[in-house]
PDB file of C-alpha atoms in Angstrom:
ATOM      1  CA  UNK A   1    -149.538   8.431  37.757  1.00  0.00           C
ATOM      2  CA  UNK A   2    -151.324   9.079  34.356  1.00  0.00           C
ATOM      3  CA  UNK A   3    -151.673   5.263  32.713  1.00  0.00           C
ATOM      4  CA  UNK A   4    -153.529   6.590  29.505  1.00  0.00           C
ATOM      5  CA  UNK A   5    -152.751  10.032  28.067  1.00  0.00           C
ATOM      6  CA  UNK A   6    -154.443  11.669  25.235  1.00  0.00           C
ATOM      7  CA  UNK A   7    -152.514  14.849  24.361  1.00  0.00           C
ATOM      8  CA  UNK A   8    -155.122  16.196  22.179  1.00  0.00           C
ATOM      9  CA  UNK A   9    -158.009  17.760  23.559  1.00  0.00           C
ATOM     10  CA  UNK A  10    -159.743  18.896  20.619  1.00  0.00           C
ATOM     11  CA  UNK A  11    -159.215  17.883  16.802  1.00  0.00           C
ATOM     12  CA  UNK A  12    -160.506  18.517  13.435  1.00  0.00           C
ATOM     13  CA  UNK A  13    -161.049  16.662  10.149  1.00  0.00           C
ATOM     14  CA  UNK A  14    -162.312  17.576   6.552  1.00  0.00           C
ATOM     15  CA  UNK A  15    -165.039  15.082   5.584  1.00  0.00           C
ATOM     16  CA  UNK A  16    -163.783  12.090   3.342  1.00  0.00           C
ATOM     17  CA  UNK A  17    -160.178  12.551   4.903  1.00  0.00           C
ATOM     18  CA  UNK A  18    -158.667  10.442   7.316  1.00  0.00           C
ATOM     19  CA  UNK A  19    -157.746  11.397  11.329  1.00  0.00           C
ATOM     20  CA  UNK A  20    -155.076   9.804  13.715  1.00  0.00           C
ATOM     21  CA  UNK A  21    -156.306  10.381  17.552  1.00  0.00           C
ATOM     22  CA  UNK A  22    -153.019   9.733  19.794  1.00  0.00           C
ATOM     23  CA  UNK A  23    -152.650   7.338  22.048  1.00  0.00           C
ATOM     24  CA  UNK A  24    -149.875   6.213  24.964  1.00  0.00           C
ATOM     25  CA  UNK A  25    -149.936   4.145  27.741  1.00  0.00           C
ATOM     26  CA  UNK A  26    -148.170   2.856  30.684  1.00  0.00           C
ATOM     27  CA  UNK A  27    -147.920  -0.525  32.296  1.00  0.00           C
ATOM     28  CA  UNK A  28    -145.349  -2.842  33.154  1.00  0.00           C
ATOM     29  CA  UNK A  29    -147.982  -5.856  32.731  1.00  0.00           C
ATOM     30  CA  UNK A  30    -146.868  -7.893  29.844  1.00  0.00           C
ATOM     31  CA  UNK A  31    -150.362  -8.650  29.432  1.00  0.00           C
ATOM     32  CA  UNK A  32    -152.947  -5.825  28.676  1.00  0.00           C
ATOM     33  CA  UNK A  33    -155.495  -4.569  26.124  1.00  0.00           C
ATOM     34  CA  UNK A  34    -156.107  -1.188  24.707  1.00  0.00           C
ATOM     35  CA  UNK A  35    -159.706  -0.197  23.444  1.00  0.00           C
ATOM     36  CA  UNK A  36    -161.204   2.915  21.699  1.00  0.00           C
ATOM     37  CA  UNK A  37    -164.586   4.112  22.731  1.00  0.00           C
ATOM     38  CA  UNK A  38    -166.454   7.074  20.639  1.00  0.00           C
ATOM     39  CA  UNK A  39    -168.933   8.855  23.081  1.00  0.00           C
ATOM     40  CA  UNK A  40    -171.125  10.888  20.641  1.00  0.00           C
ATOM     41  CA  UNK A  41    -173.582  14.073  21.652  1.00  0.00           C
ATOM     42  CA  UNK A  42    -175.794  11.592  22.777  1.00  0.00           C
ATOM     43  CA  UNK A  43    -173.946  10.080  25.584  1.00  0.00           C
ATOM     44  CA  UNK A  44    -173.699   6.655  24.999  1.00  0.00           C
ATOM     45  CA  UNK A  45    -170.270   4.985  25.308  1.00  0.00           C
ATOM     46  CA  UNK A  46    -169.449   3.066  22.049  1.00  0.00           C
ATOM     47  CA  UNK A  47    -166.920   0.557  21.636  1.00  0.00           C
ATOM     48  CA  UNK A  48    -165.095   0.456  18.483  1.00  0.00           C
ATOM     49  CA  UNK A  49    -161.926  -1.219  18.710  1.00  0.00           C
ATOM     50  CA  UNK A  50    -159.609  -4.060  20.917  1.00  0.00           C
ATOM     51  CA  UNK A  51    -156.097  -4.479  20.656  1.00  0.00           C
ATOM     52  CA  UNK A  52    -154.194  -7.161  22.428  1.00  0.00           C
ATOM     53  CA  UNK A  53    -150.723  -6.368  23.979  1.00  0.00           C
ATOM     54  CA  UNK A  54    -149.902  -9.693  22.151  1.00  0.00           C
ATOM     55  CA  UNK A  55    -151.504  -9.116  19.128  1.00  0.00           C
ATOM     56  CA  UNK A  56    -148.936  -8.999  16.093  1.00  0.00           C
ATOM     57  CA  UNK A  57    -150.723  -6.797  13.502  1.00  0.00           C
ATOM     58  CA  UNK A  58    -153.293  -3.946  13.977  1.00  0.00           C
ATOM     59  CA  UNK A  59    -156.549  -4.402  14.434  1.00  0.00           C
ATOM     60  CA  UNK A  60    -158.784  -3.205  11.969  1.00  0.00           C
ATOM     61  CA  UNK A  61    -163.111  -2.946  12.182  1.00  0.00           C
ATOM     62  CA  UNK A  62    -164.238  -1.290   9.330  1.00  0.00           C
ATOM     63  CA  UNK A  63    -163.046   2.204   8.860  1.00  0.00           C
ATOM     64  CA  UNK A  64    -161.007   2.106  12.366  1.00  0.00           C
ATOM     65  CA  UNK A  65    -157.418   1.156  12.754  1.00  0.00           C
ATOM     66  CA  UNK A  66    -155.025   1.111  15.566  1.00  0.00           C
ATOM     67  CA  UNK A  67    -151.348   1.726  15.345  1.00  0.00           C
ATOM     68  CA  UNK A  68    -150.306  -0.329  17.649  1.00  0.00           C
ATOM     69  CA  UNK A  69    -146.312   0.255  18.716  1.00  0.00           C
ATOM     70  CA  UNK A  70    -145.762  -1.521  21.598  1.00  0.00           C
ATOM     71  CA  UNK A  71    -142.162  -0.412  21.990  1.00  0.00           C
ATOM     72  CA  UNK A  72    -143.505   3.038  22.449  1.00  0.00           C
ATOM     73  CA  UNK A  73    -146.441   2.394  24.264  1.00  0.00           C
ATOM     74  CA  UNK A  74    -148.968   4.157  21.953  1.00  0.00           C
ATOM     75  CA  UNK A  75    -151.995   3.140  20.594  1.00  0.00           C
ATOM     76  CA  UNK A  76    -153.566   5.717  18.193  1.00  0.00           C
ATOM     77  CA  UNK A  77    -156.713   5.441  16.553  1.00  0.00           C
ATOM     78  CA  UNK A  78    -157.041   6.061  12.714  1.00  0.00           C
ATOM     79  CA  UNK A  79    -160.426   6.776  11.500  1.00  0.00           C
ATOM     80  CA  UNK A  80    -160.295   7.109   7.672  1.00  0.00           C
ATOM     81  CA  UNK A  81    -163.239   8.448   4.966  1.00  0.00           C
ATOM     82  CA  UNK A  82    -164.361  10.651   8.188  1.00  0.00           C
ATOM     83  CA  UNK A  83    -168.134  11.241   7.725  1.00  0.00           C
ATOM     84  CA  UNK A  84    -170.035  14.062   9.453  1.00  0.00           C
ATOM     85  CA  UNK A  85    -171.637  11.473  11.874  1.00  0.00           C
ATOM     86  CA  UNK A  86    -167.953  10.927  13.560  1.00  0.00           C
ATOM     87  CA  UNK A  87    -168.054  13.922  15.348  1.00  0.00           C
ATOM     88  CA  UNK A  88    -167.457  12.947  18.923  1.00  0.00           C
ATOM     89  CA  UNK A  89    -165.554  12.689  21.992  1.00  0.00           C
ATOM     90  CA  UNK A  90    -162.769   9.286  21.376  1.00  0.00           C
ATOM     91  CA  UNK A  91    -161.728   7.515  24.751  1.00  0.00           C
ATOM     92  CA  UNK A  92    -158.632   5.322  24.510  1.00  0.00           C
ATOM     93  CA  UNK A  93    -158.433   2.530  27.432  1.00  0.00           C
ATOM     94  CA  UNK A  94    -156.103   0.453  28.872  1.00  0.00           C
ATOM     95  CA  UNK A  95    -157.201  -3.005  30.930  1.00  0.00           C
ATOM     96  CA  UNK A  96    -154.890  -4.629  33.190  1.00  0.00           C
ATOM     97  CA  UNK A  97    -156.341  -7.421  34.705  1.00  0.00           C
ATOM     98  CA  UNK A  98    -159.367  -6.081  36.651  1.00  0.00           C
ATOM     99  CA  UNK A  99    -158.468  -2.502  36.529  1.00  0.00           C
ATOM    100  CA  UNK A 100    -159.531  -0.313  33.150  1.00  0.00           C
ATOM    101  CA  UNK A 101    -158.021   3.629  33.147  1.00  0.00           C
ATOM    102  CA  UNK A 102    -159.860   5.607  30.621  1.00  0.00           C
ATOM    103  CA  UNK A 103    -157.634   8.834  28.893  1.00  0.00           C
ATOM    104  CA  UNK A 104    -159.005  12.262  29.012  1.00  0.00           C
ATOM    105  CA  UNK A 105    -160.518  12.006  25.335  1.00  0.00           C
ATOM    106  CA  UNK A 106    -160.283  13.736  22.095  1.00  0.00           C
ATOM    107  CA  UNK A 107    -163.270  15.796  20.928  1.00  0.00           C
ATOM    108  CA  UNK A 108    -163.224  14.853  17.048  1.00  0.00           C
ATOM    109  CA  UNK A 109    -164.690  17.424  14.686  1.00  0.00           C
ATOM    110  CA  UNK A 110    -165.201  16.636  11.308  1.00  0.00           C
ATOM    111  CA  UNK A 111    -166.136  19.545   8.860  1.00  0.00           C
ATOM    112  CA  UNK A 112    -168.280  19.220   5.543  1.00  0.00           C
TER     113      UNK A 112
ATOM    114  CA  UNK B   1    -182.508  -5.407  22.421  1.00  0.00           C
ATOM    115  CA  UNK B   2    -180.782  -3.147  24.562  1.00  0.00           C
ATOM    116  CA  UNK B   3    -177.572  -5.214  25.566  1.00  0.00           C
ATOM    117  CA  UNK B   4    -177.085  -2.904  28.590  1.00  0.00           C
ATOM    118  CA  UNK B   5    -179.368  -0.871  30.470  1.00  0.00           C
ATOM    119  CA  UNK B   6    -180.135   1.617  32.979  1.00  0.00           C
ATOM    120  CA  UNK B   7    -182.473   3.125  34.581  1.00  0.00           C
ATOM    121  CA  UNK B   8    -183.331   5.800  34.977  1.00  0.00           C
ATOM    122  CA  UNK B   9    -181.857   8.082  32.060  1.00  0.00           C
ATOM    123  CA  UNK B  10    -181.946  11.108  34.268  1.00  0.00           C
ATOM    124  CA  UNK B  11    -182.194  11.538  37.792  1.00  0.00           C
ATOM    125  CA  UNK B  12    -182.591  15.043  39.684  1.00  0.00           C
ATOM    126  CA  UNK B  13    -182.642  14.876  43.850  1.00  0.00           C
ATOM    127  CA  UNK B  14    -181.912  16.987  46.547  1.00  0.00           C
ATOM    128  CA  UNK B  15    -178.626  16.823  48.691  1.00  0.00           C
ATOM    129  CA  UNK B  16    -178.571  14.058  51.805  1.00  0.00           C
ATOM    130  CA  UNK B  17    -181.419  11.864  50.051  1.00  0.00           C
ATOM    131  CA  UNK B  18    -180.946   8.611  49.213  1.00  0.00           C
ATOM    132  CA  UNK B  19    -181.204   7.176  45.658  1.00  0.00           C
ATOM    133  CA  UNK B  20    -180.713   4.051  43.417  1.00  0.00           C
ATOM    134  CA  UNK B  21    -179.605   3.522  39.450  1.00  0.00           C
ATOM    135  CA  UNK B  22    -180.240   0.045  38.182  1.00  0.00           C
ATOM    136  CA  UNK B  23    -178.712  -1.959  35.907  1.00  0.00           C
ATOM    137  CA  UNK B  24    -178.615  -5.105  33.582  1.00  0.00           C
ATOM    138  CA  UNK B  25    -177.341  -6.439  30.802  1.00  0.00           C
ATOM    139  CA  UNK B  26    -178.763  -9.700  28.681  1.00  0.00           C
ATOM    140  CA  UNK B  27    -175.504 -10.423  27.327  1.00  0.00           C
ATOM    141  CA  UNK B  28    -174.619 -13.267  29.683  1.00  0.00           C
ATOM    142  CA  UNK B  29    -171.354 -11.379  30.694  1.00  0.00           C
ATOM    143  CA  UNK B  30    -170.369 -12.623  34.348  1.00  0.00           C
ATOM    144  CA  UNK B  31    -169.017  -9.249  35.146  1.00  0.00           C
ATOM    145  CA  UNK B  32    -170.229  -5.720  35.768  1.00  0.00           C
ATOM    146  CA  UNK B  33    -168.899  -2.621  36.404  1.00  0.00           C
ATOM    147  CA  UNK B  34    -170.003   1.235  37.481  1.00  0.00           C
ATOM    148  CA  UNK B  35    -168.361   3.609  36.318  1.00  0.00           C
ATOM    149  CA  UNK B  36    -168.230   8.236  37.232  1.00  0.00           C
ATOM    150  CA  UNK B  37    -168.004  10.394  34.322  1.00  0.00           C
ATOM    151  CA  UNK B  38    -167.701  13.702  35.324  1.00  0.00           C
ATOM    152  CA  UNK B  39    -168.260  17.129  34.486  1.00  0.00           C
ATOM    153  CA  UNK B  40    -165.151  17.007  32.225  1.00  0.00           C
ATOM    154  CA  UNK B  41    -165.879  13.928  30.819  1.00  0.00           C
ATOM    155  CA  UNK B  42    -163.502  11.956  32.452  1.00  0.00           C
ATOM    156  CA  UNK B  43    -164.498   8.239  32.995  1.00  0.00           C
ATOM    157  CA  UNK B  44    -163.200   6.597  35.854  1.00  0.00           C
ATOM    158  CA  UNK B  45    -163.792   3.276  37.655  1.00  0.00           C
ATOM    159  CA  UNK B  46    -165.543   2.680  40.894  1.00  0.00           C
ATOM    160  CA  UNK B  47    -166.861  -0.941  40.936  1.00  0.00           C
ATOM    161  CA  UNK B  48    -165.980  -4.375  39.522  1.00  0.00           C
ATOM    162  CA  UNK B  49    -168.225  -7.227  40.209  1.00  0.00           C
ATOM    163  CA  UNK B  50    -168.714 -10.716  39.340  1.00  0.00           C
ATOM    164  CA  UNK B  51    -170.412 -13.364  41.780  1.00  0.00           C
ATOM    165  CA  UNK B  52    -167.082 -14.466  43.244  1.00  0.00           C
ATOM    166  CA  UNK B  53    -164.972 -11.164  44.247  1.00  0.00           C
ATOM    167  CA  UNK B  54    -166.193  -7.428  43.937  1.00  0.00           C
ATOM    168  CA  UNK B  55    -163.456  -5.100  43.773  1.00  0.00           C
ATOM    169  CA  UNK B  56    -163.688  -1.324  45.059  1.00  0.00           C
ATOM    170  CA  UNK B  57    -161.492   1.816  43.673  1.00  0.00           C
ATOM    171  CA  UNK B  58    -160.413   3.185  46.833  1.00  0.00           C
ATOM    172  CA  UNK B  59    -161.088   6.875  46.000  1.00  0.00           C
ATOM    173  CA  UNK B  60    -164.869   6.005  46.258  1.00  0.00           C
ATOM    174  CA  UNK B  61    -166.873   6.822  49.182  1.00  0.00           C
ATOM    175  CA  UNK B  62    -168.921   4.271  51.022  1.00  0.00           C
ATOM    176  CA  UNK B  63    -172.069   6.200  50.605  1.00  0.00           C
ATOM    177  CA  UNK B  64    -171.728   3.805  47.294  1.00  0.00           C
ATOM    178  CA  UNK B  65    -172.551   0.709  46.978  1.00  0.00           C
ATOM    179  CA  UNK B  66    -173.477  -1.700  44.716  1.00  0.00           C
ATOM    180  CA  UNK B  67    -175.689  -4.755  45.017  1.00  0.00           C
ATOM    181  CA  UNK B  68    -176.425  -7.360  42.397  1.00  0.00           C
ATOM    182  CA  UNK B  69    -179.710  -9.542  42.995  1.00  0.00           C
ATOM    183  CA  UNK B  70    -178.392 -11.663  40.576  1.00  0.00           C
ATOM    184  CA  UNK B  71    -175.800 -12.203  37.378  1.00  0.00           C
ATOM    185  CA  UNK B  72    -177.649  -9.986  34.986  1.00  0.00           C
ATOM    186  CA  UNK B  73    -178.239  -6.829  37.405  1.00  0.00           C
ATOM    187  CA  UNK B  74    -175.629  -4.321  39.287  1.00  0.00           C
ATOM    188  CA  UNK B  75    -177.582  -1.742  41.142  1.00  0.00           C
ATOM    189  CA  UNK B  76    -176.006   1.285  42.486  1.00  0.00           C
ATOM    190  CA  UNK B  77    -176.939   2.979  45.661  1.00  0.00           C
ATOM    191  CA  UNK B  78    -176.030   6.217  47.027  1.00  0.00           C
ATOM    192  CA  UNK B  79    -176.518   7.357  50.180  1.00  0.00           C
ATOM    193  CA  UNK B  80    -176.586  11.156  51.837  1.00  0.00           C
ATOM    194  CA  UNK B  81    -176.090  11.962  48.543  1.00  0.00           C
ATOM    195  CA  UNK B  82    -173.740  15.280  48.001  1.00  0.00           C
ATOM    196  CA  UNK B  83    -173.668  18.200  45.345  1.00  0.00           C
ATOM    197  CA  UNK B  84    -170.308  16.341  44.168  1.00  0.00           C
ATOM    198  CA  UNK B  85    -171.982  13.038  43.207  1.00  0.00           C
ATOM    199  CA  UNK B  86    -173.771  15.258  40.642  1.00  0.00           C
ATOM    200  CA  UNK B  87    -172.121  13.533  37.072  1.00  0.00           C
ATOM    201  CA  UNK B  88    -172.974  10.833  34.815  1.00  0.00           C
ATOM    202  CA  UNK B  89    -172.955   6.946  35.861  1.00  0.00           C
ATOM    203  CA  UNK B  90    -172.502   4.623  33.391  1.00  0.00           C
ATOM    204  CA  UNK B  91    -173.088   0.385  33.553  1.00  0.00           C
ATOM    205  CA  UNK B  92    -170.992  -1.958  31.411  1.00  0.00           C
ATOM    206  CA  UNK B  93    -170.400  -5.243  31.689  1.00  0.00           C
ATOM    207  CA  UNK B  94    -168.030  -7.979  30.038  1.00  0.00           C
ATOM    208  CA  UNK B  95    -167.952 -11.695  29.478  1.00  0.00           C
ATOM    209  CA  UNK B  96    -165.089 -12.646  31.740  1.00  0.00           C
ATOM    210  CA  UNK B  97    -163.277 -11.879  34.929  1.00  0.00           C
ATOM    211  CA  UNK B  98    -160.027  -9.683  34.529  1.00  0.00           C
ATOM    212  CA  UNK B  99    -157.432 -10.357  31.317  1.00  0.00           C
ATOM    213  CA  UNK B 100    -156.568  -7.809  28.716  1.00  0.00           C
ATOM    214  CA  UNK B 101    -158.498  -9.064  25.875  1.00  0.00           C
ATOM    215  CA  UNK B 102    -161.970  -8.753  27.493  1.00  0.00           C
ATOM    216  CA  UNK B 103    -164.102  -5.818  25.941  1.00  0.00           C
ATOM    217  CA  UNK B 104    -166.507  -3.873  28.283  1.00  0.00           C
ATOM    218  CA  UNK B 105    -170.028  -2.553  27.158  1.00  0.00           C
ATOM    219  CA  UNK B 106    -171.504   0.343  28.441  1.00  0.00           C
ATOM    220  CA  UNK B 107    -175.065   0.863  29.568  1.00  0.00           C
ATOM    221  CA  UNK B 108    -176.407   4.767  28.369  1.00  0.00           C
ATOM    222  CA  UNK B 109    -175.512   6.356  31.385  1.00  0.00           C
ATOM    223  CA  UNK B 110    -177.658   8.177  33.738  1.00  0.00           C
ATOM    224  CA  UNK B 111    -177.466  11.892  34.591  1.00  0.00           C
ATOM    225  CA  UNK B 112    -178.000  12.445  37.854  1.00  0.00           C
ATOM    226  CA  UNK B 113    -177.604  15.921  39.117  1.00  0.00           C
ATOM    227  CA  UNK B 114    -177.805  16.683  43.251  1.00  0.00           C
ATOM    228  CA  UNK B 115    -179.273  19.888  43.928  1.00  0.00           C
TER     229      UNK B 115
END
């Protein structure tokens, strides 16, 4: 069964505006955390962003926020100000002890 | 310094040889991990390793394996390798053994592409 799901495949963004990637999850764990990971043209696998499944607000680095609502099991990712150099693929993940399920990704266009 | 690495970047072979990808990280992380990304980009696990249990996804073959010298290396080998094993590998490693809260870092990947 599908733990992470990303239902958007392909997104785009005006420069200086701010995107929400989705995010939802499934576990019955009480104890998990969900990351973001940008994977630009390059390759590399960037982390951006931890939240705790006991964490009580969102976390926040920067220009990245997750809305974290745990009674719906979704995670999304909020990049605001998007600049041209955020154009790339977003992975949301889900660890449960030693396992970590990676969603399909969202390819993240941002348009001058 | 490059917190994670691998070696090498790209790696072209021919089917039923055997290769190697190396890794290591200079984080002091206890744990290490190899993971597949494929041809449509999905990322999923194969190995987790630290020096007291290594844990293997089921799906993978055992023409995989991994071997760590020591703390700070996870080496991948692949025997008779296959057109299928043809994707992109990627190291990461965290600072502790299982738990939600512990982040992963990833290595750069290596292409390697089984002709």
């Amino acid at each position: 069964a599908q733990k992470i799901t990303q239902t958007q495949p392909g997104m785009f963004v005006q420069e200086k505006e701010a995107v929400t990637l989705d995010c939802t999850y499934d576990t019955s764990d009480p104890s998990y955390g969900l990351f973001w990971y940008k994977q630009p043209s390059s390759g590399e696998m960037i982390f951006l962003i931890y939240q705790g499944s006991y964490d009580q607000q969102n976390a926040t680095e920067g220009r990245y926020s997750l809305n974290f609502q745990k009674a719906r099991k979704s995670a999304n990712l909020v990049i605001s100000a998007s600049q041209l150099g955020d154009s790339a693929m977003y992975f949301c993940a889900m660890r449960e002890d030693n396992d970590m399920r990676f969603g399909a990704g969202t390819r993240l266009t941002v348009k001058p | 310094d490059t917190a994670v690495s691998q070696t090498p970047k790209y790696l072209v072979t021919q089917m039923g040889n055997d290769k190697s990808i190396k890794c290591e990280q200079n984080l002091g992380h206890d744990t290490m991990y190899w993971y597949k990304q494929d041809s449509k980009k999905f990322l999923k696990i194969m190995f987790s390793y630290n020096n007291k249990e290594l844990i293997i996804n089921e799906t993978v073959p055992n023409r995989f394996s991994p071997k760590s010298p020591d703390k700070a290396h996870l080496n991948l080998h692949i025997n008779s390798l296959e057109l299928g094993d043809s994707a992109v590998y990627f190291c990461a490693s965290s600072q502790d053994w299982g738990g939600g809260r512990d982040t992963q870092y990833f290595g750069p990947g290596t292409r390697l592409t089984v002709l």
